[in-house]
Amino acid sequence: MYDFAPTSGQTKAETYHDLVQAAGALIDGEPDPVANMANLAALMWQMLPTLNWAGFYRNVDGELVLGPFIGKPACIRIPFGAGVCGTAAATAHTQLVADVHAFPGHIACDGDSRSELVVPVIRDGKVIAVIDLDSPEMARFDEDDAQGIEQLAQTIAAAI
Ligand code: SME
């Protein structure tokens, strides 16, 4: 059994430090990418408050395809350049979206989502996946979240 409950009263930096450590422990020695993404989605869901969706889209032949996640069933295929996820994949840059309704081309998978953070996972210079976090709270994510998830993306890039 793994129990990675967040510690109350932590700063975001402390939470992300613990999250990245726990992620490293979960993927250590495990070569199966699906198993690793499934556990990492569960870990983000467990350790980060106020999410309604947490998971992965993978780069499959130049298109984003749904990977392991926690949340409501979601759109399966997203072209590079489309929506928040496709923009992160096409630009290889983190997308921090305070209000999804203000993002041109946002793809609404869960009507509850109000803000979103999408971070590309880059391996050997190529975007191999994106990490997608959605929240029902407006402006739920800030630069600390972006940096924390970027650190997670670096830590797991070889394991997914
Ligand atoms: N909102 C995303 C689509 C994926 S769902 O949020 C799970 C987007 O605009 O790319």
Short mmCIF file of C-alpha atoms and ligand atoms in Angstrom, two decimals:
data_model
loop_
_atom_site.label_atom_id
_atom_site.label_comp_id
_atom_site.label_asym_id
_atom_site.label_seq_id
_atom_site.Cartn_x
_atom_site.Cartn_y
_atom_site.Cartn_z
CA MET A 1 0.00 0.00 0.00
CA TYR A 2 1.18 3.51 -0.77
CA ASP A 3 -0.06 6.44 1.26
CA PHE A 4 1.04 9.82 -0.04
CA ALA A 5 -1.47 12.06 1.69
CA PRO A 6 -0.45 15.74 1.72
CA THR A 7 0.70 17.20 5.01
CA SER A 8 -1.50 20.06 6.18
CA GLY A 9 0.11 23.47 6.61
CA GLN A 10 2.75 22.83 3.93
CA THR A 11 3.85 25.50 1.49
CA LYS A 12 3.34 24.69 -2.19
CA ALA A 13 7.10 24.31 -2.58
CA GLU A 14 7.11 21.68 0.20
CA THR A 15 4.15 19.87 -1.34
CA TYR A 16 5.83 19.72 -4.75
CA HIS A 17 9.11 18.61 -3.17
CA ASP A 18 7.23 15.71 -1.55
CA LEU A 19 5.28 15.01 -4.75
CA VAL A 20 8.44 14.79 -6.85
CA GLN A 21 10.14 12.56 -4.25
CA ALA A 22 7.10 10.26 -4.12
CA ALA A 23 6.95 10.14 -7.93
CA GLY A 24 10.59 9.10 -8.06
CA ALA A 25 9.92 6.34 -5.56
CA LEU A 26 6.85 5.09 -7.47
CA ILE A 27 8.58 4.81 -10.85
CA ASP A 28 11.89 3.51 -9.50
CA GLY A 29 12.73 0.25 -11.28
CA GLU A 30 9.38 0.03 -13.11
CA PRO A 31 9.69 0.08 -16.91
CA ASP A 32 5.97 -0.07 -17.81
CA PRO A 33 4.82 3.42 -18.94
CA VAL A 34 1.10 2.77 -18.46
CA ALA A 35 1.59 1.55 -14.90
CA ASN A 36 3.79 4.56 -14.17
CA MET A 37 1.38 7.12 -15.66
CA ALA A 38 -1.54 5.50 -13.79
CA ASN A 39 0.26 5.76 -10.46
CA LEU A 40 1.45 9.31 -11.20
CA ALA A 41 -2.09 10.44 -12.04
CA ALA A 42 -3.30 8.94 -8.76
CA LEU A 43 -0.42 10.61 -6.90
CA MET A 44 -1.22 14.09 -8.27
CA TRP A 45 -4.90 13.55 -7.47
CA GLN A 46 -4.04 12.52 -3.92
CA MET A 47 -1.52 15.25 -3.14
CA LEU A 48 -2.92 18.32 -4.92
CA PRO A 49 -6.17 19.82 -3.63
CA THR A 50 -9.11 21.12 -5.68
CA LEU A 51 -8.67 19.17 -8.90
CA ASN A 52 -11.40 17.69 -11.06
CA TRP A 53 -9.07 16.06 -13.61
CA ALA A 54 -5.44 14.93 -13.45
CA GLY A 55 -3.63 12.86 -16.03
CA PHE A 56 -1.74 12.40 -19.26
CA TYR A 57 -2.10 12.80 -22.98
CA ARG A 58 0.60 11.01 -24.99
CA ASN A 59 2.19 11.96 -28.30
CA VAL A 60 1.17 9.09 -30.57
CA ASP A 61 2.43 9.73 -34.11
CA GLY A 62 2.07 13.50 -33.76
CA GLU A 63 -1.36 13.51 -32.14
CA LEU A 64 -2.24 13.68 -28.44
CA VAL A 65 -4.04 10.56 -27.29
CA LEU A 66 -5.63 10.15 -23.88
CA GLY A 67 -3.52 8.35 -21.30
CA PRO A 68 -4.04 7.32 -17.68
CA PHE A 69 -6.00 9.87 -15.64
CA ILE A 70 -8.34 10.46 -12.72
CA GLY A 71 -11.55 12.36 -13.45
CA LYS A 72 -14.50 12.21 -15.79
CA PRO A 73 -14.13 10.48 -19.15
CA ALA A 74 -12.40 12.91 -21.52
CA CYS A 75 -11.79 13.64 -25.21
CA ILE A 76 -9.60 10.87 -26.60
CA ARG A 77 -7.67 12.61 -29.38
CA ILE A 78 -6.41 16.21 -29.49
CA PRO A 79 -4.44 17.52 -32.49
CA PHE A 80 -1.19 19.36 -31.79
CA GLY A 81 -2.05 23.06 -31.65
CA ALA A 82 -5.67 22.51 -30.53
CA GLY A 83 -6.92 23.52 -27.09
CA VAL A 84 -4.74 23.99 -24.04
CA CYS A 85 -3.13 20.55 -24.28
CA GLY A 86 -2.41 20.81 -27.99
CA THR A 87 -0.92 24.28 -27.50
CA ALA A 88 1.42 22.98 -24.78
CA ALA A 89 2.43 20.10 -27.05
CA ALA A 90 2.94 22.24 -30.16
CA THR A 91 4.91 24.98 -28.39
CA ALA A 92 6.69 22.72 -25.84
CA HIS A 93 5.74 25.35 -23.26
CA THR A 94 3.67 25.17 -20.10
CA GLN A 95 0.16 26.61 -20.41
CA LEU A 96 -1.14 28.24 -17.23
CA VAL A 97 -4.77 29.17 -17.83
CA ALA A 98 -6.58 31.11 -15.11
CA ASP A 99 -9.93 31.06 -16.91
CA VAL A 100 -10.47 28.32 -19.47
CA HIS A 101 -13.38 30.22 -21.03
CA ALA A 102 -10.96 33.00 -21.96
CA PHE A 103 -8.57 30.60 -23.75
CA PRO A 104 -9.28 30.57 -27.51
CA GLY A 105 -10.04 27.02 -28.64
CA HIS A 106 -10.23 25.52 -25.16
CA ILE A 107 -11.64 22.00 -25.38
CA ALA A 108 -14.27 21.45 -22.69
CA CYS A 109 -14.06 17.83 -21.54
CA ASP A 110 -15.57 18.44 -18.11
CA GLY A 111 -17.96 21.38 -17.81
CA ASP A 112 -16.82 21.86 -14.21
CA SER A 113 -13.29 22.92 -15.25
CA ARG A 114 -12.56 26.62 -14.69
CA SER A 115 -8.76 26.72 -14.73
CA GLU A 116 -6.09 24.46 -16.18
CA LEU A 117 -2.35 23.75 -16.11
CA VAL A 118 -0.73 21.78 -18.91
CA VAL A 119 2.98 20.92 -18.83
CA PRO A 120 4.85 19.21 -21.68
CA VAL A 121 6.95 16.17 -20.88
CA ILE A 122 10.10 16.37 -23.00
CA ARG A 123 12.48 13.50 -23.68
CA ASP A 124 15.48 13.78 -26.04
CA GLY A 125 14.19 17.18 -27.18
CA LYS A 126 10.76 15.82 -28.18
CA VAL A 127 7.37 16.35 -26.50
CA ILE A 128 6.37 12.78 -25.63
CA ALA A 129 3.32 13.65 -23.52
CA VAL A 130 1.61 16.40 -21.57
CA ILE A 131 0.51 16.44 -17.95
CA ASP A 132 -2.95 18.01 -17.67
CA LEU A 133 -4.48 19.31 -14.44
CA ASP A 134 -7.98 20.84 -14.32
CA SER A 135 -9.68 22.60 -11.44
CA PRO A 136 -13.26 23.74 -10.83
CA GLU A 137 -11.76 26.85 -9.16
CA MET A 138 -10.93 29.93 -11.19
CA ALA A 139 -7.17 30.69 -11.18
CA ARG A 140 -6.41 27.58 -9.11
CA PHE A 141 -2.87 27.29 -10.52
CA ASP A 142 0.04 29.73 -10.23
CA GLU A 143 3.75 29.86 -11.09
CA ASP A 144 4.59 27.64 -8.11
CA ASP A 145 2.28 24.94 -9.48
CA ALA A 146 3.76 25.34 -12.96
CA GLN A 147 7.32 24.99 -11.62
CA GLY A 148 6.36 22.02 -9.45
CA ILE A 149 4.72 20.13 -12.30
CA GLU A 150 7.61 21.03 -14.63
CA GLN A 151 9.95 19.44 -12.10
CA LEU A 152 7.69 16.39 -12.00
CA ALA A 153 7.74 16.22 -15.80
CA GLN A 154 11.54 16.18 -15.82
CA THR A 155 11.67 13.51 -13.13
CA ILE A 156 9.33 11.11 -14.96
CA ALA A 157 10.30 11.75 -18.60
CA ALA A 158 12.37 8.58 -18.85
CA ALA A 159 9.70 6.42 -17.22
CA ILE A 160 6.56 7.04 -19.28
N1 SME B 1 -9.19 21.20 -21.71
C1 SME B 1 -8.22 20.48 -22.48
C2 SME B 1 -8.74 19.15 -22.96
C3 SME B 1 -8.45 18.03 -22.05
S1 SME B 1 -9.43 17.97 -20.70
O1 SME B 1 -9.28 19.18 -19.90
C4 SME B 1 -9.15 16.62 -19.81
C5 SME B 1 -7.75 21.31 -23.65
O2 SME B 1 -8.30 22.38 -23.93
O3 SME B 1 -6.82 20.88 -24.32
#
